[in-house]
Amino acid sequence: MTRTATSAFMADVMLITLDNPPVNALSNALRRDLHEELQRAFEDAAVRAIVLICAGRTFVAGADITEFGQPWQRPSLPDLCTFLDDAPKPVIAAIHGTALGGGFELALACHYRIAALSAKVGLPEVHLGILPGAGGTQRVPRIVGVEAALEIITSGRRIGATEALSLGLIDAAVGDAILRDEAIAFAKRVIADGGAMPRIRDRTVTVEAAHARSDLFANFRKANPHRFKGFLAPAAIVEAVEAAVTLPFDDGLATETALFERLVASPESAAQRHAFFAEREAARVPDIGADAVPIDICAVGVIGAGTMGGGITMNFLNAGIPVTLVEMTQEALDRGIATIRRNYEATAAKGRMTTQHVEQRMALISPSLDLGALVDADLLIEAVYESMDVKRDIFARLDGIVKQGAILASNTSFLDLNRIAAATRRPACVVGLHFFSPANVMRLLEVVRGSATSKTVIATAMKLAKRIGKVAVLSGVCDGFIANRLLAPRGYQAEAMMLEGTPIAEIDRALVGYGFAMGHFQMMDLVGLDVIGRDAAKRTVMGDLVAAGRLGQKRGAGYYDYDEKRRPSPSAVTAALIAEVAAAGGVAGAATRGDEALLARLLYPVVNEGAKILDEGIALRASDIDIAAVLGYNWPVYRGGPLFWADQVGLGRVVAEMRALEAVHGEVFRPAPLLVRLADEGRGFGSLS
Ligand code: T1G
């Protein structure tokens, strides 16, 4: 077996190199090898200092997440950190790329840290539903103080080398190319200065300063409610950091370990880890290999400068890719560009970008009223309103204008991509790129594969998604593709229950209790009832609300009434309208009561739709459906997505409850064949991968 840690001796300094591609995760094998190399260096009298450095693209990215759930093999990561604490000679971590989670904790257990200027450090464990389990919650507050530590660990954010230096998390930052040499020089200076071995565990100033401030922790919880709702890890992090203040170091570590064990065994963490891997798995398309070489996208054209077109454009500007933005009228073009500028300026006002960056990005836009300006673009994205005729017309015209090999993409959210492609003589170059609103924020990008779309085009779209910070999920052609089709039944059921007499506030409360940021009706009010397409031929509550001028939050009234702070309260007008529409439609039925019953009604049809989407081959895998729901519809990540959640409920139970609902509410609750088959076999969706 090749060793994952090796040593080289440079005069007095032992250089230990960790080499475990792709990200030097601290697997069982790496920990064992590192322990042996350290042991050897500790025992070798000729070695007076040790430098820990990594091969490949990054320093250690953390514990090996694929080994979670198995018992730690010795030495565990906390053991290794304790071993470093007890080191008889100075150890210096040399950081490049990202030192994350257990990787950063390993560095924190060293005596010194030197980093490349482009390096980043951080403790992202919170995103996996756990906490730093190798001393991070005890060491970081000893460096930066309790408040900064709480912020860093509960946000999981990455900290650049310059900020890390100013916070004291690292001791030096040097040019990337000279990291190795500088680390060795640093080690030699330490030796020359007497070989001091400062340990973070011995620092007491910041934690003692927090003794008198027992309200710190309660205040932090109060100030950041969104970080805590539904998630287990943030509260445990606060508890662990509190232990750093109230307990001696080793007892604090023991508290951290106990909390870690509890979190790692929780369904919330299992769900978040599922989402981590689902996100990465989604990029893989089985029939597209190295032979499909993605084309370089150097210039993009966007047709339509409305809300979607503007948001889409921003993604490319952010990635430094120039965009030609085309509209039909000067007024629409000016409005679209002004909106983009306003968005950037708002970000700058919050201190999250400089005005210089705003100007740099704006300078990448070439506005035009002429499709002819798109002749040099490598990728065209059409983002006009949802009309098959309009889209086919644009694609036919683009076909006559754009260069050979250019990719023609539609942002349609439900139209038949194959019919759009058929308007051109190059259907192999046509693909769907379905962004979610707001397109510059939401991370999901559905890449829709038409029946003729070439492998090169799919490979390009998947790669481009990563470049612009999106997670691409491949979808086949169907009405609504994956995410919209999946979630549509939730809306139908919410509306059906409303007509049956279930108060809308109860429906919304059940969804919020499950973990959605807002309920169905609150969401409708936020979007604006006038902009949501509906069946004009049918009398609906929404139609009546619009007719009554109740357009949603923006008017202070929609499904709910809103006060000046936009807080919703139940509306007597809406209640009366609901009763009228229900009576006119002859809706019978009883109100559904209780969160469990409400959630079964709202979410089982989503699970069922997911099973159909999978069975039809519209989605490649169950985890793609989960990630589409999490990233496209803010399905609570600690539930893992609808199919992961259904597995946790147990498919046998889901099917049995659906059959009971089918008896009352009919076919919409008939379990899909795949669901029934899996339930009968005692399996879950997770067993399909
Ligand atoms: N363990 C195992 N595999 C990992 C991994 C990890 N920690 N991190 C990444 N991978 C795999 C990933 O699945 C993918 O595999 C490949 O590496 C490249 O990743 C005790 C318990 C490092 C910034 O949460 O944030 O330490 O798909 O596509 O965009 O407190 O990966 O190629 O087969 O994402 O260049 C804490 C997670 C662990 C860091 C690189 N650490 N990783 O991003 O590539 S918990 C993290 C990342 C912990 C201790 C606790 C990113 C990255 P494949 P990629 P990238």
Short mmCIF file of N, CA and C in Angstrom, two decimals, residues 297 299-317 321-328 333 336-337 340 364-384 394-395 398 402 407-411 433 435 439 464 468:
data_model
loop_
_atom_site.label_atom_id
_atom_site.label_comp_id
_atom_site.label_asym_id
_atom_site.label_seq_id
_atom_site.Cartn_x
_atom_site.Cartn_y
_atom_site.Cartn_z
N ILE A 297 -16.66 28.56 -22.89
CA ILE A 297 -17.66 29.63 -22.98
C ILE A 297 -16.97 30.94 -22.61
N ALA A 299 -18.07 34.06 -24.19
CA ALA A 299 -19.01 35.17 -24.35
C ALA A 299 -20.43 34.61 -24.37
N VAL A 300 -21.31 35.29 -23.63
CA VAL A 300 -22.68 34.81 -23.49
C VAL A 300 -23.65 35.87 -24.02
N GLY A 301 -24.74 35.42 -24.60
CA GLY A 301 -25.82 36.33 -24.97
C GLY A 301 -27.06 35.97 -24.18
N VAL A 302 -27.73 36.96 -23.62
CA VAL A 302 -28.98 36.70 -22.90
C VAL A 302 -30.08 37.49 -23.60
N ILE A 303 -31.17 36.82 -23.91
CA ILE A 303 -32.28 37.48 -24.60
C ILE A 303 -33.41 37.66 -23.60
N GLY A 304 -33.69 38.91 -23.28
CA GLY A 304 -34.71 39.22 -22.27
C GLY A 304 -34.03 39.78 -21.03
N ALA A 305 -34.34 41.04 -20.70
CA ALA A 305 -33.69 41.68 -19.55
C ALA A 305 -34.68 41.86 -18.40
N GLY A 306 -35.67 40.98 -18.33
CA GLY A 306 -36.62 41.02 -17.21
C GLY A 306 -35.97 40.45 -15.96
N THR A 307 -36.81 40.10 -15.00
CA THR A 307 -36.29 39.61 -13.73
C THR A 307 -35.38 38.40 -13.94
N MET A 308 -35.83 37.42 -14.74
CA MET A 308 -35.02 36.21 -14.94
C MET A 308 -33.76 36.54 -15.75
N GLY A 309 -33.94 37.23 -16.87
CA GLY A 309 -32.81 37.53 -17.74
C GLY A 309 -31.73 38.32 -16.99
N GLY A 310 -32.17 39.27 -16.18
CA GLY A 310 -31.22 40.08 -15.41
C GLY A 310 -30.46 39.22 -14.41
N GLY A 311 -31.20 38.38 -13.69
CA GLY A 311 -30.56 37.51 -12.69
C GLY A 311 -29.58 36.54 -13.35
N ILE A 312 -29.99 36.00 -14.50
CA ILE A 312 -29.12 35.06 -15.22
C ILE A 312 -27.84 35.78 -15.64
N THR A 313 -28.01 36.99 -16.17
CA THR A 313 -26.85 37.77 -16.61
C THR A 313 -25.85 37.95 -15.47
N MET A 314 -26.36 38.25 -14.28
CA MET A 314 -25.46 38.51 -13.14
C MET A 314 -24.54 37.32 -12.84
N ASN A 315 -25.05 36.11 -13.02
CA ASN A 315 -24.22 34.93 -12.78
C ASN A 315 -22.94 34.96 -13.61
N PHE A 316 -23.10 35.37 -14.86
CA PHE A 316 -21.94 35.35 -15.76
C PHE A 316 -21.02 36.53 -15.45
N LEU A 317 -21.61 37.68 -15.17
CA LEU A 317 -20.78 38.84 -14.82
C LEU A 317 -19.94 38.50 -13.59
N ILE A 321 -17.48 36.66 -17.08
CA ILE A 321 -17.80 36.32 -18.48
C ILE A 321 -18.67 37.43 -19.08
N PRO A 322 -18.24 38.04 -20.19
CA PRO A 322 -19.02 39.14 -20.77
C PRO A 322 -20.37 38.66 -21.32
N VAL A 323 -21.37 39.54 -21.18
CA VAL A 323 -22.72 39.19 -21.62
C VAL A 323 -23.27 40.28 -22.54
N THR A 324 -23.78 39.87 -23.68
CA THR A 324 -24.55 40.78 -24.52
C THR A 324 -26.02 40.57 -24.15
N LEU A 325 -26.64 41.66 -23.69
CA LEU A 325 -28.01 41.56 -23.20
C LEU A 325 -28.94 42.21 -24.22
N VAL A 326 -29.89 41.43 -24.72
CA VAL A 326 -30.74 41.94 -25.81
C VAL A 326 -32.18 42.06 -25.34
N GLU A 327 -32.79 43.18 -25.66
CA GLU A 327 -34.21 43.41 -25.36
C GLU A 327 -34.90 43.96 -26.60
N MET A 328 -36.23 44.07 -26.53
CA MET A 328 -36.98 44.57 -27.69
C MET A 328 -37.04 46.09 -27.71
N LEU A 333 -34.67 47.55 -21.87
CA LEU A 333 -33.24 47.32 -21.72
C LEU A 333 -32.68 48.18 -20.58
N GLY A 336 -33.85 46.89 -17.23
CA GLY A 336 -33.15 45.66 -16.85
C GLY A 336 -31.75 45.96 -16.34
N ILE A 337 -31.05 46.82 -17.04
CA ILE A 337 -29.67 47.13 -16.65
C ILE A 337 -29.65 47.92 -15.33
N ILE A 340 -29.99 45.47 -12.50
CA ILE A 340 -28.73 44.76 -12.22
C ILE A 340 -27.81 45.68 -11.40
N LEU A 364 -18.94 44.61 -18.09
CA LEU A 364 -18.97 43.37 -18.89
C LEU A 364 -20.27 43.22 -19.68
N ILE A 365 -21.23 44.13 -19.45
CA ILE A 365 -22.51 44.03 -20.18
C ILE A 365 -22.44 44.86 -21.46
N SER A 366 -22.83 44.25 -22.58
CA SER A 366 -23.04 45.02 -23.81
C SER A 366 -24.53 45.00 -24.10
N PRO A 367 -25.22 46.12 -23.91
CA PRO A 367 -26.66 46.15 -24.18
C PRO A 367 -26.92 46.26 -25.68
N SER A 368 -28.00 45.66 -26.13
CA SER A 368 -28.33 45.77 -27.55
C SER A 368 -29.83 45.56 -27.78
N LEU A 369 -30.31 46.16 -28.87
CA LEU A 369 -31.71 45.94 -29.26
C LEU A 369 -31.77 45.00 -30.46
N ASP A 370 -30.62 44.44 -30.82
CA ASP A 370 -30.52 43.70 -32.07
C ASP A 370 -29.98 42.29 -31.83
N LEU A 371 -30.76 41.29 -32.21
CA LEU A 371 -30.28 39.91 -32.06
C LEU A 371 -28.97 39.69 -32.82
N GLY A 372 -28.77 40.50 -33.84
CA GLY A 372 -27.55 40.41 -34.64
C GLY A 372 -26.29 40.62 -33.81
N ALA A 373 -26.43 41.28 -32.65
CA ALA A 373 -25.26 41.53 -31.80
C ALA A 373 -24.76 40.24 -31.15
N LEU A 374 -25.51 39.15 -31.34
CA LEU A 374 -25.17 37.90 -30.66
C LEU A 374 -24.30 36.98 -31.51
N VAL A 375 -23.83 37.50 -32.62
CA VAL A 375 -23.16 36.65 -33.60
C VAL A 375 -21.92 35.94 -33.03
N ASP A 376 -21.26 36.56 -32.08
CA ASP A 376 -20.02 35.96 -31.57
C ASP A 376 -20.19 35.18 -30.27
N ALA A 377 -21.39 35.13 -29.75
CA ALA A 377 -21.57 34.47 -28.45
C ALA A 377 -21.40 32.95 -28.57
N ASP A 378 -20.84 32.36 -27.51
CA ASP A 378 -20.68 30.90 -27.48
C ASP A 378 -21.92 30.23 -26.91
N LEU A 379 -22.66 31.00 -26.12
CA LEU A 379 -23.86 30.46 -25.47
C LEU A 379 -24.93 31.53 -25.48
N LEU A 380 -26.13 31.16 -25.93
CA LEU A 380 -27.26 32.09 -25.92
C LEU A 380 -28.29 31.56 -24.96
N ILE A 381 -28.78 32.43 -24.10
CA ILE A 381 -29.84 31.98 -23.19
C ILE A 381 -31.07 32.85 -23.40
N GLU A 382 -32.14 32.20 -23.80
CA GLU A 382 -33.39 32.92 -24.02
C GLU A 382 -34.16 32.93 -22.71
N ALA A 383 -34.54 34.14 -22.28
CA ALA A 383 -35.30 34.27 -21.02
C ALA A 383 -36.46 35.23 -21.23
N VAL A 384 -37.28 34.93 -22.23
CA VAL A 384 -38.46 35.76 -22.46
C VAL A 384 -39.67 35.04 -21.88
N ILE A 394 -37.95 33.10 -31.69
CA ILE A 394 -36.60 33.57 -31.31
C ILE A 394 -35.55 32.53 -31.70
N PHE A 395 -35.84 31.26 -31.44
CA PHE A 395 -34.85 30.23 -31.77
C PHE A 395 -34.62 30.14 -33.28
N LEU A 398 -32.44 33.09 -34.10
CA LEU A 398 -31.07 32.90 -33.62
C LEU A 398 -30.32 31.91 -34.52
N VAL A 402 -26.49 33.09 -35.16
CA VAL A 402 -25.34 32.78 -34.29
C VAL A 402 -24.37 31.82 -34.98
N ILE A 407 -24.13 27.34 -28.44
CA ILE A 407 -25.18 26.60 -27.73
C ILE A 407 -26.40 27.50 -27.58
N LEU A 408 -27.57 26.93 -27.92
CA LEU A 408 -28.82 27.69 -27.81
C LEU A 408 -29.60 27.15 -26.62
N ALA A 409 -29.77 27.99 -25.61
CA ALA A 409 -30.42 27.50 -24.39
C ALA A 409 -31.71 28.26 -24.13
N SER A 410 -32.69 27.53 -23.63
CA SER A 410 -33.93 28.18 -23.21
C SER A 410 -34.06 28.07 -21.70
N ASN A 411 -34.54 29.15 -21.09
CA ASN A 411 -34.79 29.14 -19.65
C ASN A 411 -36.23 28.73 -19.35
N LEU A 433 -31.69 25.51 -19.92
CA LEU A 433 -30.96 25.94 -18.71
C LEU A 433 -32.00 26.63 -17.85
N PHE A 435 -33.10 28.25 -14.69
CA PHE A 435 -32.66 28.92 -13.47
C PHE A 435 -33.86 29.11 -12.55
N ALA A 439 -32.47 34.41 -9.87
CA ALA A 439 -31.51 33.58 -10.59
C ALA A 439 -30.06 33.83 -10.20
N LEU A 464 -20.10 24.40 -16.99
CA LEU A 464 -20.37 25.83 -16.84
C LEU A 464 -21.10 26.11 -15.52
N ILE A 468 -20.14 28.96 -12.64
CA ILE A 468 -20.93 30.10 -12.17
C ILE A 468 -21.55 29.82 -10.80
#
